[in-house]
mmCIF file of C-alpha atoms in Angstrom:
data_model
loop_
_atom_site.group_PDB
_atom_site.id
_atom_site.type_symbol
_atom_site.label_atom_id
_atom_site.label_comp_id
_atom_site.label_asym_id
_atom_site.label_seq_id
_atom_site.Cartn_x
_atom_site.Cartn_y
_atom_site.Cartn_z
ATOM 1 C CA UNK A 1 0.000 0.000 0.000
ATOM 2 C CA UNK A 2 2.570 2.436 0.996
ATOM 3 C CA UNK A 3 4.467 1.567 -2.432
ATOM 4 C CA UNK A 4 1.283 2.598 -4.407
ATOM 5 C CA UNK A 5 0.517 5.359 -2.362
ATOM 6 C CA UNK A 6 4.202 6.736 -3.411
ATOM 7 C CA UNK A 7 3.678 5.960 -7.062
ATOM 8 C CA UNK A 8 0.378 7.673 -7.108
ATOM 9 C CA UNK A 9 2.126 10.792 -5.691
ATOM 10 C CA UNK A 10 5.028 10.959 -8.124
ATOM 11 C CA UNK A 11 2.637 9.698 -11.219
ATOM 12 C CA UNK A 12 -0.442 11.671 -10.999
ATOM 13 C CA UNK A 13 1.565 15.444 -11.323
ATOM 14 C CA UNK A 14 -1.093 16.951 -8.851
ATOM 15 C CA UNK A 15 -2.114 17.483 -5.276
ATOM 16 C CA UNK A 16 -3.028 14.143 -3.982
ATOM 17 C CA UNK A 17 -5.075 13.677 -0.745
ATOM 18 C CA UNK A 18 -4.353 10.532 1.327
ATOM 19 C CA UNK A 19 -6.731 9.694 4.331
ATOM 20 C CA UNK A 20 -5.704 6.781 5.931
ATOM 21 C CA UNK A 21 -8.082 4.646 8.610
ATOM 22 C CA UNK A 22 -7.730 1.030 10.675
ATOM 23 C CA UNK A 23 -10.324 -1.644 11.304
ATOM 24 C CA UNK A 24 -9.570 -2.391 14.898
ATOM 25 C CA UNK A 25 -10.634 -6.052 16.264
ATOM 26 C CA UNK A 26 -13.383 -6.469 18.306
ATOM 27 C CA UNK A 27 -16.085 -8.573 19.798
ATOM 28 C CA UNK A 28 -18.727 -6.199 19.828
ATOM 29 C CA UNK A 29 -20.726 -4.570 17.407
ATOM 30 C CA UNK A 30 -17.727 -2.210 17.148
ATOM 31 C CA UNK A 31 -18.063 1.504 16.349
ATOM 32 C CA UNK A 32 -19.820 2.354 13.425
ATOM 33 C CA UNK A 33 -18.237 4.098 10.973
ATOM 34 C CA UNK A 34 -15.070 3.782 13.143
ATOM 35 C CA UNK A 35 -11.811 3.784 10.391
ATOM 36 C CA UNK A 36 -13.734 6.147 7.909
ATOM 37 C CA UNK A 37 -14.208 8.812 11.216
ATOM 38 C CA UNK A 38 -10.597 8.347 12.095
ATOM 39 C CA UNK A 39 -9.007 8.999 8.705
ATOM 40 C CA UNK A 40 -11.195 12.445 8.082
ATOM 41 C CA UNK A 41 -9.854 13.280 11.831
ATOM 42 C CA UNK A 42 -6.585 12.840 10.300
ATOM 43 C CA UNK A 43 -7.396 14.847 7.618
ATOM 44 C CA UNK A 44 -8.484 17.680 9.953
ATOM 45 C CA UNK A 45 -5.505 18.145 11.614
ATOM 46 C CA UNK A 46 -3.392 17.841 8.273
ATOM 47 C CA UNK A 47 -2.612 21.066 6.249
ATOM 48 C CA UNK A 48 -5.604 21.423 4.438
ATOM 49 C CA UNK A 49 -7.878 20.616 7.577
ATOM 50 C CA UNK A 50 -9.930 24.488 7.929
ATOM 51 C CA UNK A 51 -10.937 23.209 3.836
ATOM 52 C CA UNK A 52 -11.752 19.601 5.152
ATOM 53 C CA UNK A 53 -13.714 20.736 8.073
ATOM 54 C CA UNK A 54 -15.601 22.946 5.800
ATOM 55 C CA UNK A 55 -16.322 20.513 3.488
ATOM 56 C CA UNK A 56 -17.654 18.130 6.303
ATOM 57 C CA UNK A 57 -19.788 20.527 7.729
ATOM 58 C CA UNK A 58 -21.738 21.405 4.970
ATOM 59 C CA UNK A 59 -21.861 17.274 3.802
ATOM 60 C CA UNK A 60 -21.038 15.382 7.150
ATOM 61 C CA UNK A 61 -23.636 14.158 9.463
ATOM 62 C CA UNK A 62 -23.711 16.336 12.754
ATOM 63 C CA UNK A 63 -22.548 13.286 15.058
ATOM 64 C CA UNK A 64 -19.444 12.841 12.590
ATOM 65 C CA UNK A 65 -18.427 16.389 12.927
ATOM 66 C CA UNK A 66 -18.586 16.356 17.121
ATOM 67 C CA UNK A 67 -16.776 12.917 16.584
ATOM 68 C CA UNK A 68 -13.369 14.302 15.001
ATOM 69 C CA UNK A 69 -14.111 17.876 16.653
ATOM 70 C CA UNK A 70 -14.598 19.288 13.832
ATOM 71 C CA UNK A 71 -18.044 20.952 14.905
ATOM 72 C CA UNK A 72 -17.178 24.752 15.455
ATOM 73 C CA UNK A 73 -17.892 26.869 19.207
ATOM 74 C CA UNK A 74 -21.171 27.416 19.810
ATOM 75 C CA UNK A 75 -22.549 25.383 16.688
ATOM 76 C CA UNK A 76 -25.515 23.086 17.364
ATOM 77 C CA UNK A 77 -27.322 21.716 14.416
ATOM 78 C CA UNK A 78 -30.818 21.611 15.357
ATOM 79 C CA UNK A 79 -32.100 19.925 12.490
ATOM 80 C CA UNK A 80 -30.276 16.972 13.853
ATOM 81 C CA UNK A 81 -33.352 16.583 16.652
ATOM 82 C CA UNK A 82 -34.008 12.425 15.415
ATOM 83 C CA UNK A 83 -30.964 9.849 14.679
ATOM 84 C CA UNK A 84 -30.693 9.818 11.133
ATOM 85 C CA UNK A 85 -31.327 6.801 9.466
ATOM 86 C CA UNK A 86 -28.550 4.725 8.437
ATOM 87 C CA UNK A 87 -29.362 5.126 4.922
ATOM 88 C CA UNK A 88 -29.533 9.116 5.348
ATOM 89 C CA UNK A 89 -25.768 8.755 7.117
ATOM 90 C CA UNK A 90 -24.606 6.413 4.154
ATOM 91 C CA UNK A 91 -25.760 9.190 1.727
ATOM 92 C CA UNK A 92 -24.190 12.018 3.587
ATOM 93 C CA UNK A 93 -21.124 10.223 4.432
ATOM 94 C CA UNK A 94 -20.025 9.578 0.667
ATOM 95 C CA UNK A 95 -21.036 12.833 -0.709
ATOM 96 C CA UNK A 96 -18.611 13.995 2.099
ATOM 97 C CA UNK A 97 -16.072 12.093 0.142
ATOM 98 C CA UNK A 98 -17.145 13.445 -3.199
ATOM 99 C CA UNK A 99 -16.814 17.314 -1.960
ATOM 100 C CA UNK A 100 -13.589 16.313 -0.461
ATOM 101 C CA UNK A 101 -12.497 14.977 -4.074
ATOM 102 C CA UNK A 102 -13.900 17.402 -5.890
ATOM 103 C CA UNK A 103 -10.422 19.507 -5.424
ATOM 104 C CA UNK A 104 -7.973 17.080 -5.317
ATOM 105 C CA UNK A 105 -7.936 13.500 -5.852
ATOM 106 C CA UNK A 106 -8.715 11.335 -2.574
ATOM 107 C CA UNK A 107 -7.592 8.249 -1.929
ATOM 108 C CA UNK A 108 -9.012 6.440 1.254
ATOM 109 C CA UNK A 109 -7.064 3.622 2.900
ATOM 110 C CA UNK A 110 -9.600 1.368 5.074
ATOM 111 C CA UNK A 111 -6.920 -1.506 6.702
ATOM 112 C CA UNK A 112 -7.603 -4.508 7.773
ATOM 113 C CA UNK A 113 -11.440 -4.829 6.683
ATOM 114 C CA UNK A 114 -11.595 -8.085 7.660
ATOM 115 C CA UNK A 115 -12.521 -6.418 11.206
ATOM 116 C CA UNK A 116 -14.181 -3.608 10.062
ATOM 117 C CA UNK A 117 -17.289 -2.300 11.436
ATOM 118 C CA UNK A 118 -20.754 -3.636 9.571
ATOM 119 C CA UNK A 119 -21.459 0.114 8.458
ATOM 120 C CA UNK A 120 -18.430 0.800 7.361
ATOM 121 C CA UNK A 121 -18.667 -2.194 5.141
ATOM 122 C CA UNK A 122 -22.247 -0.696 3.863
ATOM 123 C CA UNK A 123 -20.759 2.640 3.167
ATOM 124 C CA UNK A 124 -17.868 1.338 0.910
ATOM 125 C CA UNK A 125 -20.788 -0.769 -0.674
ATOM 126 C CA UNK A 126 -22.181 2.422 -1.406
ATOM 127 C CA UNK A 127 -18.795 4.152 -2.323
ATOM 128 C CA UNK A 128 -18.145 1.527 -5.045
ATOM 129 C CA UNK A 129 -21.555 0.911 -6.611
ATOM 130 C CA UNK A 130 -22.135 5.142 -6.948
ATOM 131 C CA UNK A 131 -22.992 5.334 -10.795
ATOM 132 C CA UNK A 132 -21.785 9.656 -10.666
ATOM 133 C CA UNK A 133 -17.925 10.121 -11.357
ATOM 134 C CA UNK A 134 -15.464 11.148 -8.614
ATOM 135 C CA UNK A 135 -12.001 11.236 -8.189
ATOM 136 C CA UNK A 136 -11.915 8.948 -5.371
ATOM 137 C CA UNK A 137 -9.922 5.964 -5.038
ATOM 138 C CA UNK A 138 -10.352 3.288 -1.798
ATOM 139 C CA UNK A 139 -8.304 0.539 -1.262
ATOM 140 C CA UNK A 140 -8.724 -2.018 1.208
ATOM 141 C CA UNK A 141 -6.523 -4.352 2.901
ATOM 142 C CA UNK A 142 -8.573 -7.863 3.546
ATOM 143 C CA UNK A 143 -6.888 -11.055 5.025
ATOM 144 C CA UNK A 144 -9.486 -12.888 2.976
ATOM 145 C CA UNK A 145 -9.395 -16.609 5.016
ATOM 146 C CA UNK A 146 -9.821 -14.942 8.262
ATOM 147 C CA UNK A 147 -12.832 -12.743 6.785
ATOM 148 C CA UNK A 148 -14.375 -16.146 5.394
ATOM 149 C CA UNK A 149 -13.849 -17.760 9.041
ATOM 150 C CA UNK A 150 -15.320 -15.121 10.992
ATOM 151 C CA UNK A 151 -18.390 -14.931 8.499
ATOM 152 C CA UNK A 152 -17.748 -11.572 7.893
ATOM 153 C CA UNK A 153 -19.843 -9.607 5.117
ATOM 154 C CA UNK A 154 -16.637 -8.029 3.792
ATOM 155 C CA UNK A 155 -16.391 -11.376 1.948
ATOM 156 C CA UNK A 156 -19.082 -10.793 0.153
ATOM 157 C CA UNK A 157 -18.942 -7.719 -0.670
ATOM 158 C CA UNK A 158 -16.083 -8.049 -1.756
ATOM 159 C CA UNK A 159 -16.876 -10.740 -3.965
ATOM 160 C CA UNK A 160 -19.823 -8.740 -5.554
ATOM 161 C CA UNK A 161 -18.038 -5.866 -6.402
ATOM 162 C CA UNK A 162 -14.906 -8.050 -7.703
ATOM 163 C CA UNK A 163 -18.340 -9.603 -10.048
ATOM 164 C CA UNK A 164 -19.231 -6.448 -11.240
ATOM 165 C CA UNK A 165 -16.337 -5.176 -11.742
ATOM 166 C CA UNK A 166 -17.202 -1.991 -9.572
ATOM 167 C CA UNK A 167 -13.369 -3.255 -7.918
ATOM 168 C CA UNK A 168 -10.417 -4.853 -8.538
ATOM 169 C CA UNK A 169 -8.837 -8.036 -6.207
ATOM 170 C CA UNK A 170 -5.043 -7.569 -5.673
ATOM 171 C CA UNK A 171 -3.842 -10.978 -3.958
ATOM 172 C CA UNK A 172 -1.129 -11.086 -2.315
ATOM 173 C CA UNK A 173 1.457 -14.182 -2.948
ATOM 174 C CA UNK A 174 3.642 -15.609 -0.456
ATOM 175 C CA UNK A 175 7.622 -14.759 -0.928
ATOM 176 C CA UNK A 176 9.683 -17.332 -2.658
ATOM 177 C CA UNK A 177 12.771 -19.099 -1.415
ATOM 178 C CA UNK A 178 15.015 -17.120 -3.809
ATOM 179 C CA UNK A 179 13.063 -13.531 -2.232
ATOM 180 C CA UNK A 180 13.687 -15.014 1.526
ATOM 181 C CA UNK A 181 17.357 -16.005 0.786
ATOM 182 C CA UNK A 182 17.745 -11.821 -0.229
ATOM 183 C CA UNK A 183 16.094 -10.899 2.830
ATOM 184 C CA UNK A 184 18.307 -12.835 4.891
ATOM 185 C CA UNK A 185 21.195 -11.509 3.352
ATOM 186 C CA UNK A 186 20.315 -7.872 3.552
ATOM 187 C CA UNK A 187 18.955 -8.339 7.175
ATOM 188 C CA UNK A 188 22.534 -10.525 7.912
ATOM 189 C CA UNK A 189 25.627 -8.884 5.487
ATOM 190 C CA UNK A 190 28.155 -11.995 5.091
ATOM 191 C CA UNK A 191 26.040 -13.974 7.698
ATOM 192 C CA UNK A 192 27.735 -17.339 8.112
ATOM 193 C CA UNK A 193 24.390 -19.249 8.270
ATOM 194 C CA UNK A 194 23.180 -23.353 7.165
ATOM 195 C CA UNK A 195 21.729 -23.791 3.983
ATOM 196 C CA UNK A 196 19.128 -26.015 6.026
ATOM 197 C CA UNK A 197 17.939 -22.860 7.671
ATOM 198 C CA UNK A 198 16.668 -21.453 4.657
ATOM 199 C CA UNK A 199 13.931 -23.945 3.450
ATOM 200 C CA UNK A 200 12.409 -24.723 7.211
ATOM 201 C CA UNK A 201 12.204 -20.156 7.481
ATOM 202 C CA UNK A 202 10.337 -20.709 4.134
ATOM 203 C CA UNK A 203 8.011 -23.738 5.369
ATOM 204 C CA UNK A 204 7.218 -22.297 8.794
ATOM 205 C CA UNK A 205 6.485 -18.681 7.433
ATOM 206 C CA UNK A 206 4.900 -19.549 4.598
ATOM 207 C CA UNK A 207 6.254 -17.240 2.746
ATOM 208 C CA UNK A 208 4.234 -14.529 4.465
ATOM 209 C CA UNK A 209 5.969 -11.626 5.100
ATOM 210 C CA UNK A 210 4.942 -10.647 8.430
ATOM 211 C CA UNK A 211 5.356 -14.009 9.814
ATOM 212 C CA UNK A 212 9.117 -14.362 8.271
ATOM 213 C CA UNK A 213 9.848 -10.854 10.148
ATOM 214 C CA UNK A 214 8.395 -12.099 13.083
ATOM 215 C CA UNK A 215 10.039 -15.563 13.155
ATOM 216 C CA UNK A 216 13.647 -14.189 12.698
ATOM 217 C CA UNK A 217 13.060 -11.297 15.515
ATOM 218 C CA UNK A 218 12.044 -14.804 17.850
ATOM 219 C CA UNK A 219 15.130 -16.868 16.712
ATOM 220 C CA UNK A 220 17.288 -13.424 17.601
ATOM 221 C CA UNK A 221 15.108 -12.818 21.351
ATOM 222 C CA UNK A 222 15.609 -16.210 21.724
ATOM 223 C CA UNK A 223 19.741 -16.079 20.628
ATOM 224 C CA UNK A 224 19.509 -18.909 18.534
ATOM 225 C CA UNK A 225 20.564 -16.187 15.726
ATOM 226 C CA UNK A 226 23.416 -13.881 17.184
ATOM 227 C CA UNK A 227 25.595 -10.937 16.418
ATOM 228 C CA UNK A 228 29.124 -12.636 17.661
ATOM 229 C CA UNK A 229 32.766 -11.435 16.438
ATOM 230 C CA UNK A 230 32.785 -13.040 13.183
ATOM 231 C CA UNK A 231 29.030 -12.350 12.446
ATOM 232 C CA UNK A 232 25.945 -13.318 12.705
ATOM 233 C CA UNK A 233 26.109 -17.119 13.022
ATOM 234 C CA UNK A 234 23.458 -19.738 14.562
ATOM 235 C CA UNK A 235 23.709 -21.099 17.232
ATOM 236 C CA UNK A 236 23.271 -25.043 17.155
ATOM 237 C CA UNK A 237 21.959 -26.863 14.544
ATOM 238 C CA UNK A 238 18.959 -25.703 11.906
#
């Protein structure tokens, strides 16, 4: 994500808006709206935030605008006397996201949806399938097998809008031997290290990234991989 997000920056030759926001896991109902709030906070207290605030007040739902403090002294919105529906929020929440576009190009960064909040999963349902042109661009990270497990509707959504091509599916592939052998030897110059080491860090990680990271920094805490005078050597056998 953070490699696209730097080729959209140098490519596109204009102000580029980046709003990022993270599912957090829960065991509730969760906060609704919860990443999408957070990343318009962040956009508040960025540069352009007196233009984002402005924007959200005259788009944003009243509760959204006391939720990143964006509501200004003294304001009270009394037309917000009834919740809103959820359908009225969806509907005010992504033409916030249109007005914010409508200057620069927005891209919103939802991570980790397969913990997202169920509205949050509604309003990039709405997002995607919006037939009116913006220059708007979301991207998701999804662990899809954990989404699936949890019977979370981000799978399906997902799935739908993959169908009608209203998105596009990015998997990720696990890291080869060849790509964890260049890790190894940029995270251990001239590393004296078994050549048995490097197919069982391939098998246990999978070839997942974060787990490779995360099984080295254990093999270091646990100084089966140290730092001694001639290198970084292991210590017994693989």
């Amino acid at each position: 994500v953070d490699v696209a997000l730097r080729d959209l920056a140098r490519g596109s030759g204009a102000r580029l808006a980046v709003a990022r926001g993270q599912c957090i896991e829960h065991y509730g109902a969760g906060e609704p709206y919860l990443p999408v709030s957070a990343a318009l906070a962040a956009l508040c207290r960025g540069p352009d935030g007196p233009r984002v605030e402005a924007i959200l007040r005259d788009h944003g739902p009243a509760w959204l605008l006391r939720s990143i403090g964006a509501e200004a002294p003294g304001e009270v919105d009394r037309t917000d006397t009834a919740p809103p529906s959820h359908e009225h929020t969806l509907q005010r929440l992504a033409a916030s996201l249109d007005a914010l576009a409508a200057d620069a190009p927005l891209v919103l960064v939802l991570e980790d949806m397969q913990w997202s909040d169920y509205s949050t999963v509604d309003l990039l349902s709405v997002i995607a399938q919006c037939r009116e042109p913006a220059r708007l661009l979301v991207i998701c990270t999804l662990r899809p097998a954990e989404a699936i497990a949890r019977g979370h509707p981000i799978a399906t959504v997902k799935r739908e809008l993959v169908r009608k091509r209203l998105g596009r599916e990015i998997p990720l592939g696990g890291l080869s031997a060849v790509e964890v052998a260049s890790y190894l030897a940029a995270r251990f110059p001239a590393a004296r290290l078994p050549d048995e080491l490097l197919p069982l860090l391939v098998d246990r990680s999978e070839g997942t990234p974060f787990f490779l990271v995360a099984l080295v920094d254990h093999l270091i805490d646990e100084q089966v991989l140290v730092d001694g005078d001639d290198g970084w050597q292991l210590r017994g056998g693989a």
